[in-house]
Each structure stands twice: as C-alpha cells, then as structure tokens.
JSON list of C-alpha atoms in Angstrom, two decimals:
[
{"chain": "V", "resi": 1, "resn": "LYS", "atom": "CA", "xyz": [199.18, -117.34, 90.26]},
{"chain": "V", "resi": 2, "resn": "ALA", "atom": "CA", "xyz": [199.94, -114.56, 92.39]},
{"chain": "V", "resi": 3, "resn": "GLY", "atom": "CA", "xyz": [200.93, -111.34, 90.37]},
{"chain": "V", "resi": 4, "resn": "VAL", "atom": "CA", "xyz": [204.32, -109.08, 91.04]},
{"chain": "V", "resi": 5, "resn": "THR", "atom": "CA", "xyz": [204.07, -107.66, 94.35]},
{"chain": "V", "resi": 6, "resn": "GLN", "atom": "CA", "xyz": [206.28, -104.61, 95.58]},
{"chain": "V", "resi": 7, "resn": "THR", "atom": "CA", "xyz": [206.63, -103.00, 98.94]},
{"chain": "V", "resi": 8, "resn": "PRO", "atom": "CA", "xyz": [206.18, -101.03, 100.32]},
{"chain": "V", "resi": 9, "resn": "ARG", "atom": "CA", "xyz": [203.68, -99.15, 98.48]},
{"chain": "V", "resi": 10, "resn": "TYR", "atom": "CA", "xyz": [204.08, -96.07, 99.75]},
{"chain": "V", "resi": 11, "resn": "LEU", "atom": "CA", "xyz": [207.10, -94.19, 101.19]},
{"chain": "V", "resi": 12, "resn": "ILE", "atom": "CA", "xyz": [208.25, -90.53, 102.17]},
{"chain": "V", "resi": 13, "resn": "LYS", "atom": "CA", "xyz": [212.15, -89.42, 102.98]},
{"chain": "V", "resi": 14, "resn": "THR", "atom": "CA", "xyz": [214.03, -86.66, 103.27]},
{"chain": "V", "resi": 15, "resn": "ARG", "atom": "CA", "xyz": [216.88, -85.20, 101.10]},
{"chain": "V", "resi": 16, "resn": "GLY", "atom": "CA", "xyz": [220.34, -87.39, 102.40]},
{"chain": "V", "resi": 17, "resn": "GLN", "atom": "CA", "xyz": [218.95, -90.08, 102.98]},
{"chain": "V", "resi": 18, "resn": "GLN", "atom": "CA", "xyz": [218.51, -93.71, 101.49]},
{"chain": "V", "resi": 19, "resn": "VAL", "atom": "CA", "xyz": [215.69, -95.98, 100.69]},
{"chain": "V", "resi": 20, "resn": "THR", "atom": "CA", "xyz": [215.36, -99.74, 99.82]},
{"chain": "V", "resi": 21, "resn": "LEU", "atom": "CA", "xyz": [212.46, -100.97, 97.79]},
{"chain": "V", "resi": 22, "resn": "SER", "atom": "CA", "xyz": [211.79, -104.69, 97.32]},
{"chain": "V", "resi": 23, "resn": "CYS", "atom": "CA", "xyz": [209.93, -106.48, 94.21]},
{"chain": "V", "resi": 24, "resn": "SER", "atom": "CA", "xyz": [208.69, -110.27, 94.43]},
{"chain": "V", "resi": 25, "resn": "PRO", "atom": "CA", "xyz": [208.34, -111.53, 90.84]},
{"chain": "V", "resi": 26, "resn": "ILE", "atom": "CA", "xyz": [205.66, -114.39, 89.47]},
{"chain": "V", "resi": 27, "resn": "SER", "atom": "CA", "xyz": [206.48, -117.60, 90.56]},
{"chain": "V", "resi": 28, "resn": "GLY", "atom": "CA", "xyz": [209.14, -119.11, 87.98]},
{"chain": "V", "resi": 29, "resn": "HIS", "atom": "CA", "xyz": [210.31, -115.84, 86.66]},
{"chain": "V", "resi": 30, "resn": "ARG", "atom": "CA", "xyz": [213.92, -115.33, 86.97]},
{"chain": "V", "resi": 31, "resn": "SER", "atom": "CA", "xyz": [213.81, -111.82, 85.58]},
{"chain": "V", "resi": 32, "resn": "VAL", "atom": "CA", "xyz": [213.49, -108.62, 87.61]},
{"chain": "V", "resi": 33, "resn": "SER", "atom": "CA", "xyz": [213.41, -105.33, 85.92]},
{"chain": "V", "resi": 34, "resn": "TRP", "atom": "CA", "xyz": [213.33, -101.93, 87.70]},
{"chain": "V", "resi": 35, "resn": "TYR", "atom": "CA", "xyz": [211.73, -99.23, 86.53]},
{"chain": "V", "resi": 36, "resn": "GLN", "atom": "CA", "xyz": [211.03, -95.32, 87.12]},
{"chain": "V", "resi": 37, "resn": "GLN", "atom": "CA", "xyz": [207.68, -93.46, 86.26]},
{"chain": "V", "resi": 38, "resn": "THR", "atom": "CA", "xyz": [207.35, -89.43, 86.40]},
{"chain": "V", "resi": 39, "resn": "PRO", "atom": "CA", "xyz": [205.27, -87.53, 84.84]},
{"chain": "V", "resi": 40, "resn": "GLY", "atom": "CA", "xyz": [208.46, -85.52, 82.82]},
{"chain": "V", "resi": 41, "resn": "GLN", "atom": "CA", "xyz": [209.96, -88.45, 81.95]},
{"chain": "V", "resi": 42, "resn": "GLY", "atom": "CA", "xyz": [207.54, -90.85, 81.81]},
{"chain": "V", "resi": 43, "resn": "LEU", "atom": "CA", "xyz": [208.64, -94.60, 82.21]},
{"chain": "V", "resi": 44, "resn": "GLN", "atom": "CA", "xyz": [212.71, -94.94, 82.35]},
{"chain": "V", "resi": 45, "resn": "PHE", "atom": "CA", "xyz": [214.47, -98.41, 82.51]},
{"chain": "V", "resi": 46, "resn": "LEU", "atom": "CA", "xyz": [216.80, -98.65, 85.35]},
{"chain": "V", "resi": 47, "resn": "PHE", "atom": "CA", "xyz": [217.98, -102.31, 85.28]},
{"chain": "V", "resi": 48, "resn": "GLU", "atom": "CA", "xyz": [217.39, -106.03, 84.58]},
{"chain": "V", "resi": 49, "resn": "TYR", "atom": "CA", "xyz": [218.53, -108.62, 86.75]},
{"chain": "V", "resi": 50, "resn": "PHE", "atom": "CA", "xyz": [218.15, -112.43, 85.82]},
{"chain": "V", "resi": 51, "resn": "SER", "atom": "CA", "xyz": [219.71, -115.15, 88.11]},
{"chain": "V", "resi": 52, "resn": "GLU", "atom": "CA", "xyz": [221.01, -112.78, 90.16]},
{"chain": "V", "resi": 53, "resn": "THR", "atom": "CA", "xyz": [223.40, -110.87, 87.99]},
{"chain": "V", "resi": 54, "resn": "GLN", "atom": "CA", "xyz": [222.98, -107.60, 86.37]},
{"chain": "V", "resi": 55, "resn": "ARG", "atom": "CA", "xyz": [222.31, -107.91, 83.15]},
{"chain": "V", "resi": 56, "resn": "ASN", "atom": "CA", "xyz": [221.06, -104.79, 81.32]},
{"chain": "V", "resi": 57, "resn": "LYS", "atom": "CA", "xyz": [221.32, -101.37, 83.03]},
{"chain": "V", "resi": 58, "resn": "GLY", "atom": "CA", "xyz": [219.98, -97.93, 82.17]},
{"chain": "V", "resi": 59, "resn": "ASN", "atom": "CA", "xyz": [221.44, -94.38, 82.14]},
{"chain": "V", "resi": 60, "resn": "PHE", "atom": "CA", "xyz": [220.95, -93.90, 85.94]},
{"chain": "V", "resi": 61, "resn": "PRO", "atom": "CA", "xyz": [223.64, -92.42, 88.68]},
{"chain": "V", "resi": 62, "resn": "GLY", "atom": "CA", "xyz": [225.51, -94.88, 90.74]},
{"chain": "V", "resi": 63, "resn": "ARG", "atom": "CA", "xyz": [223.43, -93.87, 93.59]},
{"chain": "V", "resi": 64, "resn": "PHE", "atom": "CA", "xyz": [220.97, -96.50, 92.05]},
{"chain": "V", "resi": 65, "resn": "SER", "atom": "CA", "xyz": [221.70, -99.81, 92.73]},
{"chain": "V", "resi": 66, "resn": "GLY", "atom": "CA", "xyz": [220.15, -103.72, 93.06]},
{"chain": "V", "resi": 67, "resn": "ARG", "atom": "CA", "xyz": [220.50, -106.94, 93.46]},
{"chain": "V", "resi": 68, "resn": "GLN", "atom": "CA", "xyz": [218.31, -110.17, 93.22]},
{"chain": "V", "resi": 69, "resn": "PHE", "atom": "CA", "xyz": [218.76, -113.23, 95.48]},
{"chain": "V", "resi": 70, "resn": "SER", "atom": "CA", "xyz": [218.67, -116.64, 95.06]},
{"chain": "V", "resi": 71, "resn": "ASN", "atom": "CA", "xyz": [215.42, -117.03, 95.00]},
{"chain": "V", "resi": 72, "resn": "SER", "atom": "CA", "xyz": [214.42, -114.21, 92.23]},
{"chain": "V", "resi": 73, "resn": "ARG", "atom": "CA", "xyz": [213.05, -111.58, 94.87]},
{"chain": "V", "resi": 74, "resn": "SER", "atom": "CA", "xyz": [214.55, -108.20, 94.20]},
{"chain": "V", "resi": 75, "resn": "GLU", "atom": "CA", "xyz": [215.71, -105.23, 95.92]},
{"chain": "V", "resi": 76, "resn": "MET", "atom": "CA", "xyz": [216.35, -101.68, 94.48]},
{"chain": "V", "resi": 77, "resn": "ASN", "atom": "CA", "xyz": [218.44, -99.03, 96.58]},
{"chain": "V", "resi": 78, "resn": "VAL", "atom": "CA", "xyz": [218.38, -95.50, 96.05]},
{"chain": "V", "resi": 79, "resn": "SER", "atom": "CA", "xyz": [221.52, -93.80, 98.37]},
{"chain": "V", "resi": 80, "resn": "THR", "atom": "CA", "xyz": [221.63, -89.74, 99.03]},
{"chain": "V", "resi": 81, "resn": "LEU", "atom": "CA", "xyz": [217.98, -89.18, 97.90]},
{"chain": "V", "resi": 82, "resn": "GLU", "atom": "CA", "xyz": [217.29, -86.46, 95.62]},
{"chain": "V", "resi": 83, "resn": "LEU", "atom": "CA", "xyz": [214.13, -84.34, 95.08]},
{"chain": "V", "resi": 84, "resn": "GLY", "atom": "CA", "xyz": [214.17, -85.30, 91.66]},
{"chain": "V", "resi": 85, "resn": "ASP", "atom": "CA", "xyz": [214.27, -88.97, 92.81]},
{"chain": "V", "resi": 86, "resn": "SER", "atom": "CA", "xyz": [210.54, -88.33, 93.93]},
{"chain": "V", "resi": 87, "resn": "ALA", "atom": "CA", "xyz": [208.54, -90.79, 91.47]},
{"chain": "V", "resi": 88, "resn": "LEU", "atom": "CA", "xyz": [206.31, -94.03, 91.31]},
{"chain": "V", "resi": 89, "resn": "TYR", "atom": "CA", "xyz": [209.26, -96.73, 90.88]},
{"chain": "V", "resi": 90, "resn": "LEU", "atom": "CA", "xyz": [207.96, -99.91, 89.07]},
{"chain": "V", "resi": 91, "resn": "CYS", "atom": "CA", "xyz": [209.19, -103.42, 89.08]},
{"chain": "V", "resi": 92, "resn": "ALA", "atom": "CA", "xyz": [208.25, -105.91, 86.22]},
{"chain": "V", "resi": 93, "resn": "SER", "atom": "CA", "xyz": [209.26, -109.64, 86.23]},
{"chain": "V", "resi": 94, "resn": "SER", "atom": "CA", "xyz": [209.12, -111.88, 83.08]},
{"chain": "V", "resi": 95, "resn": "GLY", "atom": "CA", "xyz": [209.47, -115.38, 82.21]},
{"chain": "V", "resi": 96, "resn": "THR", "atom": "CA", "xyz": [211.61, -116.63, 78.94]},
{"chain": "V", "resi": 97, "resn": "ARG", "atom": "CA", "xyz": [209.86, -113.67, 77.25]},
{"chain": "V", "resi": 98, "resn": "ALA", "atom": "CA", "xyz": [211.13, -110.53, 77.13]},
{"chain": "V", "resi": 99, "resn": "THR", "atom": "CA", "xyz": [208.29, -109.38, 75.59]},
{"chain": "V", "resi": 100, "resn": "THR", "atom": "CA", "xyz": [206.11, -110.65, 78.34]},
{"chain": "V", "resi": 101, "resn": "GLN", "atom": "CA", "xyz": [206.41, -108.43, 81.30]},
{"chain": "V", "resi": 102, "resn": "TYR", "atom": "CA", "xyz": [204.41, -107.93, 84.12]},
{"chain": "V", "resi": 103, "resn": "PHE", "atom": "CA", "xyz": [204.37, -104.90, 86.49]},
{"chain": "V", "resi": 104, "resn": "GLY", "atom": "CA", "xyz": [204.00, -104.81, 90.00]},
{"chain": "V", "resi": 105, "resn": "PRO", "atom": "CA", "xyz": [201.92, -101.86, 91.45]},
{"chain": "V", "resi": 106, "resn": "GLY", "atom": "CA", "xyz": [205.08, -99.62, 92.37]},
{"chain": "V", "resi": 107, "resn": "THR", "atom": "CA", "xyz": [206.30, -98.25, 95.14]},
{"chain": "V", "resi": 108, "resn": "ARG", "atom": "CA", "xyz": [205.55, -94.58, 95.69]},
{"chain": "V", "resi": 109, "resn": "LEU", "atom": "CA", "xyz": [208.62, -92.58, 96.78]},
{"chain": "V", "resi": 110, "resn": "THR", "atom": "CA", "xyz": [208.32, -89.15, 98.19]},
{"chain": "V", "resi": 111, "resn": "VAL", "atom": "CA", "xyz": [211.47, -87.17, 98.57]},
{"chain": "V", "resi": 112, "resn": "LEU", "atom": "CA", "xyz": [211.31, -83.80, 101.03]},
{"chain": "J", "resi": 1, "resn": "GLN", "atom": "CA", "xyz": [215.46, -86.46, 69.62]},
{"chain": "J", "resi": 2, "resn": "LYS", "atom": "CA", "xyz": [213.76, -88.99, 72.08]},
{"chain": "J", "resi": 3, "resn": "GLU", "atom": "CA", "xyz": [214.03, -92.42, 71.15]},
{"chain": "J", "resi": 4, "resn": "VAL", "atom": "CA", "xyz": [210.23, -93.16, 71.10]},
{"chain": "J", "resi": 5, "resn": "GLU", "atom": "CA", "xyz": [207.71, -90.16, 70.52]},
{"chain": "J", "resi": 6, "resn": "GLN", "atom": "CA", "xyz": [204.13, -90.50, 71.82]},
{"chain": "J", "resi": 7, "resn": "ASP", "atom": "CA", "xyz": [201.25, -87.46, 71.42]},
{"chain": "J", "resi": 8, "resn": "PRO", "atom": "CA", "xyz": [200.59, -86.81, 75.18]},
{"chain": "J", "resi": 9, "resn": "GLY", "atom": "CA", "xyz": [197.13, -86.07, 74.49]},
{"chain": "J", "resi": 10, "resn": "PRO", "atom": "CA", "xyz": [194.75, -86.11, 76.57]},
{"chain": "J", "resi": 11, "resn": "LEU", "atom": "CA", "xyz": [192.29, -87.91, 73.97]},
{"chain": "J", "resi": 12, "resn": "SER", "atom": "CA", "xyz": [188.59, -87.72, 74.68]},
{"chain": "J", "resi": 13, "resn": "VAL", "atom": "CA", "xyz": [186.20, -90.22, 72.85]},
{"chain": "J", "resi": 14, "resn": "PRO", "atom": "CA", "xyz": [182.53, -91.03, 72.83]},
{"chain": "J", "resi": 15, "resn": "GLU", "atom": "CA", "xyz": [181.23, -94.59, 73.35]},
{"chain": "J", "resi": 16, "resn": "GLY", "atom": "CA", "xyz": [181.52, -96.61, 70.33]},
{"chain": "J", "resi": 17, "resn": "ALA", "atom": "CA", "xyz": [184.02, -94.82, 68.88]},
{"chain": "J", "resi": 18, "resn": "ILE", "atom": "CA", "xyz": [187.61, -96.31, 67.35]},
{"chain": "J", "resi": 19, "resn": "VAL", "atom": "CA", "xyz": [190.19, -94.88, 68.78]},
{"chain": "J", "resi": 20, "resn": "SER", "atom": "CA", "xyz": [194.09, -94.45, 66.97]},
{"chain": "J", "resi": 21, "resn": "LEU", "atom": "CA", "xyz": [196.87, -93.96, 68.99]},
{"chain": "J", "resi": 22, "resn": "ASN", "atom": "CA", "xyz": [200.49, -94.12, 67.92]},
{"chain": "J", "resi": 23, "resn": "CYS", "atom": "CA", "xyz": [204.34, -93.74, 68.23]},
{"chain": "J", "resi": 24, "resn": "THR", "atom": "CA", "xyz": [206.68, -92.83, 66.29]},
{"chain": "J", "resi": 25, "resn": "TYR", "atom": "CA", "xyz": [210.60, -93.79, 66.90]},
{"chain": "J", "resi": 26, "resn": "SER", "atom": "CA", "xyz": [213.96, -92.75, 66.03]},
{"chain": "J", "resi": 27, "resn": "ASN", "atom": "CA", "xyz": [216.27, -96.32, 66.62]},
{"chain": "J", "resi": 28, "resn": "SER", "atom": "CA", "xyz": [216.28, -98.61, 63.77]},
{"chain": "J", "resi": 29, "resn": "ALA", "atom": "CA", "xyz": [217.30, -101.68, 66.28]},
{"chain": "J", "resi": 30, "resn": "PHE", "atom": "CA", "xyz": [214.11, -101.86, 67.68]},
{"chain": "J", "resi": 31, "resn": "GLN", "atom": "CA", "xyz": [212.06, -105.31, 66.82]},
{"chain": "J", "resi": 32, "resn": "TYR", "atom": "CA", "xyz": [209.64, -105.90, 69.50]},
{"chain": "J", "resi": 33, "resn": "PHE", "atom": "CA", "xyz": [206.72, -103.48, 69.70]},
{"chain": "J", "resi": 34, "resn": "MET", "atom": "CA", "xyz": [204.61, -103.54, 72.79]},
{"chain": "J", "resi": 35, "resn": "TRP", "atom": "CA", "xyz": [201.62, -101.42, 74.14]},
{"chain": "J", "resi": 36, "resn": "TYR", "atom": "CA", "xyz": [200.39, -101.15, 77.43]},
{"chain": "J", "resi": 37, "resn": "ARG", "atom": "CA", "xyz": [197.91, -99.55, 79.76]},
{"chain": "J", "resi": 38, "resn": "GLN", "atom": "CA", "xyz": [197.91, -98.16, 82.96]},
{"chain": "J", "resi": 39, "resn": "TYR", "atom": "CA", "xyz": [194.85, -96.89, 84.64]},
{"chain": "J", "resi": 40, "resn": "SER", "atom": "CA", "xyz": [195.39, -94.82, 87.88]},
{"chain": "J", "resi": 41, "resn": "ARG", "atom": "CA", "xyz": [197.48, -96.14, 90.50]},
{"chain": "J", "resi": 42, "resn": "LYS", "atom": "CA", "xyz": [198.34, -99.43, 88.53]},
{"chain": "J", "resi": 43, "resn": "GLY", "atom": "CA", "xyz": [201.29, -100.68, 87.27]},
{"chain": "J", "resi": 44, "resn": "PRO", "atom": "CA", "xyz": [201.25, -101.21, 83.60]},
{"chain": "J", "resi": 45, "resn": "GLU", "atom": "CA", "xyz": [199.34, -103.86, 81.89]},
{"chain": "J", "resi": 46, "resn": "LEU", "atom": "CA", "xyz": [200.85, -105.54, 78.55]},
{"chain": "J", "resi": 47, "resn": "LEU", "atom": "CA", "xyz": [197.55, -105.66, 75.84]},
{"chain": "J", "resi": 48, "resn": "MET", "atom": "CA", "xyz": [199.46, -106.71, 72.90]},
{"chain": "J", "resi": 49, "resn": "TYR", "atom": "CA", "xyz": [203.14, -107.10, 71.38]},
{"chain": "J", "resi": 50, "resn": "THR", "atom": "CA", "xyz": [204.75, -107.46, 67.75]},
{"chain": "J", "resi": 51, "resn": "TYR", "atom": "CA", "xyz": [207.82, -109.08, 66.62]},
{"chain": "J", "resi": 52, "resn": "SER", "atom": "CA", "xyz": [208.95, -106.43, 63.76]},
{"chain": "J", "resi": 53, "resn": "SER", "atom": "CA", "xyz": [206.51, -105.74, 60.99]},
{"chain": "J", "resi": 54, "resn": "GLY", "atom": "CA", "xyz": [202.52, -106.53, 60.49]},
{"chain": "J", "resi": 55, "resn": "ASN", "atom": "CA", "xyz": [199.66, -106.55, 62.34]},
{"chain": "J", "resi": 56, "resn": "LYS", "atom": "CA", "xyz": [198.21, -108.13, 65.07]},
{"chain": "J", "resi": 57, "resn": "GLU", "atom": "CA", "xyz": [194.88, -108.67, 66.15]},
{"chain": "J", "resi": 58, "resn": "ASP", "atom": "CA", "xyz": [193.34, -109.47, 69.42]},
{"chain": "J", "resi": 59, "resn": "GLY", "atom": "CA", "xyz": [189.86, -108.82, 70.17]},
{"chain": "J", "resi": 60, "resn": "ARG", "atom": "CA", "xyz": [188.91, -104.89, 69.98]},
{"chain": "J", "resi": 61, "resn": "PHE", "atom": "CA", "xyz": [192.82, -104.28, 69.97]},
{"chain": "J", "resi": 62, "resn": "THR", "atom": "CA", "xyz": [194.76, -103.98, 66.71]},
{"chain": "J", "resi": 63, "resn": "ALA", "atom": "CA", "xyz": [198.17, -103.05, 66.65]},
{"chain": "J", "resi": 64, "resn": "GLN", "atom": "CA", "xyz": [200.35, -102.21, 63.63]},
{"chain": "J", "resi": 65, "resn": "VAL", "atom": "CA", "xyz": [204.04, -101.65, 62.78]},
{"chain": "J", "resi": 66, "resn": "ASP", "atom": "CA", "xyz": [205.50, -100.07, 59.93]},
{"chain": "J", "resi": 67, "resn": "LYS", "atom": "CA", "xyz": [209.01, -100.37, 60.25]},
{"chain": "J", "resi": 68, "resn": "SER", "atom": "CA", "xyz": [210.22, -98.52, 57.46]},
{"chain": "J", "resi": 69, "resn": "SER", "atom": "CA", "xyz": [208.24, -95.57, 59.02]},
{"chain": "J", "resi": 70, "resn": "LYS", "atom": "CA", "xyz": [209.46, -96.22, 62.26]},
{"chain": "J", "resi": 71, "resn": "TYR", "atom": "CA", "xyz": [205.70, -95.90, 62.90]},
{"chain": "J", "resi": 72, "resn": "ILE", "atom": "CA", "xyz": [202.98, -98.21, 65.29]},
{"chain": "J", "resi": 73, "resn": "SER", "atom": "CA", "xyz": [199.94, -98.01, 66.10]},
{"chain": "J", "resi": 74, "resn": "LEU", "atom": "CA", "xyz": [197.32, -99.48, 67.98]},
{"chain": "J", "resi": 75, "resn": "PHE", "atom": "CA", "xyz": [193.50, -99.45, 67.23]},
{"chain": "J", "resi": 76, "resn": "ILE", "atom": "CA", "xyz": [190.71, -100.19, 69.44]},
{"chain": "J", "resi": 77, "resn": "ARG", "atom": "CA", "xyz": [187.03, -100.61, 68.49]},
{"chain": "J", "resi": 78, "resn": "ASP", "atom": "CA", "xyz": [184.14, -99.67, 69.84]},
{"chain": "J", "resi": 79, "resn": "SER", "atom": "CA", "xyz": [185.55, -98.15, 72.69]},
{"chain": "J", "resi": 80, "resn": "GLN", "atom": "CA", "xyz": [184.35, -98.42, 76.06]},
{"chain": "J", "resi": 81, "resn": "PRO", "atom": "CA", "xyz": [184.51, -96.52, 79.51]},
{"chain": "J", "resi": 82, "resn": "SER", "atom": "CA", "xyz": [186.28, -99.37, 80.77]},
{"chain": "J", "resi": 83, "resn": "ASP", "atom": "CA", "xyz": [189.12, -98.35, 78.33]},
{"chain": "J", "resi": 84, "resn": "SER", "atom": "CA", "xyz": [189.95, -94.81, 79.86]},
{"chain": "J", "resi": 85, "resn": "ALA", "atom": "CA", "xyz": [193.89, -95.37, 81.13]},
{"chain": "J", "resi": 86, "resn": "THR", "atom": "CA", "xyz": [196.95, -94.61, 79.56]},
{"chain": "J", "resi": 87, "resn": "TYR", "atom": "CA", "xyz": [197.96, -96.51, 76.86]},
{"chain": "J", "resi": 88, "resn": "LEU", "atom": "CA", "xyz": [201.49, -96.52, 76.44]},
{"chain": "J", "resi": 89, "resn": "CYS", "atom": "CA", "xyz": [204.10, -98.11, 73.67]},
{"chain": "J", "resi": 90, "resn": "ALA", "atom": "CA", "xyz": [207.62, -100.10, 74.43]},
{"chain": "J", "resi": 91, "resn": "MET", "atom": "CA", "xyz": [209.86, -101.29, 72.16]},
{"chain": "J", "resi": 92, "resn": "SER", "atom": "CA", "xyz": [213.00, -103.49, 72.68]},
{"chain": "J", "resi": 93, "resn": "GLU", "atom": "CA", "xyz": [215.84, -104.69, 70.55]},
{"chain": "J", "resi": 94, "resn": "GLU", "atom": "CA", "xyz": [216.69, -107.90, 69.79]},
{"chain": "J", "resi": 95, "resn": "GLY", "atom": "CA", "xyz": [219.36, -110.37, 71.59]},
{"chain": "J", "resi": 96, "resn": "GLY", "atom": "CA", "xyz": [220.47, -109.91, 75.39]},
{"chain": "J", "resi": 97, "resn": "SER", "atom": "CA", "xyz": [218.79, -106.79, 75.68]},
{"chain": "J", "resi": 98, "resn": "ASN", "atom": "CA", "xyz": [215.76, -107.20, 74.57]},
{"chain": "J", "resi": 99, "resn": "TYR", "atom": "CA", "xyz": [214.53, -106.95, 78.14]},
{"chain": "J", "resi": 100, "resn": "LYS", "atom": "CA", "xyz": [215.33, -103.39, 78.39]},
{"chain": "J", "resi": 101, "resn": "LEU", "atom": "CA", "xyz": [212.05, -101.57, 77.29]},
{"chain": "J", "resi": 102, "resn": "THR", "atom": "CA", "xyz": [211.79, -98.29, 75.96]},
{"chain": "J", "resi": 103, "resn": "PHE", "atom": "CA", "xyz": [208.71, -96.89, 76.49]},
{"chain": "J", "resi": 104, "resn": "GLY", "atom": "CA", "xyz": [206.75, -93.19, 75.06]},
{"chain": "J", "resi": 105, "resn": "LYS", "atom": "CA", "xyz": [205.53, -90.87, 77.94]},
{"chain": "J", "resi": 106, "resn": "GLY", "atom": "CA", "xyz": [201.74, -92.74, 77.25]},
{"chain": "J", "resi": 107, "resn": "THR", "atom": "CA", "xyz": [198.27, -90.99, 75.97]},
{"chain": "J", "resi": 108, "resn": "LEU", "atom": "CA", "xyz": [195.73, -90.47, 78.40]},
{"chain": "J", "resi": 109, "resn": "LEU", "atom": "CA", "xyz": [192.60, -91.83, 77.01]},
{"chain": "J", "resi": 110, "resn": "THR", "atom": "CA", "xyz": [189.04, -91.08, 78.46]},
{"chain": "J", "resi": 111, "resn": "VAL", "atom": "CA", "xyz": [185.73, -92.57, 76.85]},
{"chain": "J", "resi": 112, "resn": "ASN", "atom": "CA", "xyz": [182.57, -91.13, 77.69]},
{"chain": "J", "resi": 113, "resn": "PRO", "atom": "CA", "xyz": [179.31, -93.48, 78.18]}
]
C-alpha cells in the first residue's frame, strides 16, 4: 500500500506571495491532518479534514487555509507569506483510528 | 506553560544501553498518548500508542503512562545505532477532537556503536 505523498517536496517563495501544498493520503483513509514543524515551536496542528469538511482547527491565522476533495486528497494554502512561515509542512492521514496517523515526508517551504 | 513539555536533549548513549525518554503534560483531558520517531529529512513514524494509563510493550520498546502525575515515558532496550533519531511524544483528547495531536518538541537521540 502506497504511503502518504506530498508535493512539492521543496519550495522557495518570497514574502507576500501565496503557496499551495498538496497531500495524497493512503488509499481508503478519509481523514487528512496538516502540521507545521519549526525548530522553535516543534510540530503544531493546523487543521484536519474528513469527508471534505474541516473538523478540527489549530491556532493559526486565517492566512492558512485548506480543503479536501472527494477523493480525500487535500491541499493547504498560505496567503501573504511571511518569513516566519518557513517550515516543514507535514500531512498525515488516518482511517477510523485517530491514534494511527501516518505522516508524509513533508514539504519544506522557505520564504525569502 | 506549554501543554506538552519534552526535554530536547541531545541524548547520547552507547549501543546496548537502555534509553528513557519522557514527557510531561498539563491538559488533564488528554487520553491518547503516542510516541513517534523521526529520522532526519523524513516525516514522523508512529512507534506506539497507549490509551489512558498503563504500560504497553512492543519488542524493544515500552511505553508507560501515569495520568495521576501527567507523565509519560518511552523505554528503549538494547538500543541500536539505527535508533538514532528524534523521538516525539504526542497526545490527544477523547471524542471529536482526538484527531488533533499535540506534540512535544522532540528529543534527539544518538546511539553510538
């Protein structure tokens, strides 16, 4: 069974731009969660989608948004990028058990 | 006070040593407790999870949860160089928000041959 895939793996943007990251979950998984990982703050929860609906949301500004498609693939968007948005963005998918979340390799975003 | 505290290390041990990794937390609503391992430039990989208090063993790994002290541990027996990685504890609440994991910052472990 293929794992969680994320594209692109690396991204360089400048301040003020926007970016879209993509995540394909494990086949059959309907829940997709997004996390931001930085050296200073560690892994922080952004949001979780299930069956195209946002079910949980973390404490991030509205510049961070996401969506999920009918095939469970998910995208997250960051608008008006700031230097502090430089991070590894991780996507995780899970089936019926929230305790078993499988992470992708992440997208490393650098904002210049 | 952060919800989950984890000593970042780094922790360096010789091969074959017993490793003890720990986290403390403040949110008494946490019911699910997980340990992830993250190699450099990779996503976290789930090692073990425990529901509520108690112990769980899987091969060389043992997870312990003490809810009365709000303290969780991961023990690695007979540590191997391949265990060198960052170990992250994670927790979540019961019910609808249990897909939202709260992580510790991770402990960097190096096992020396």
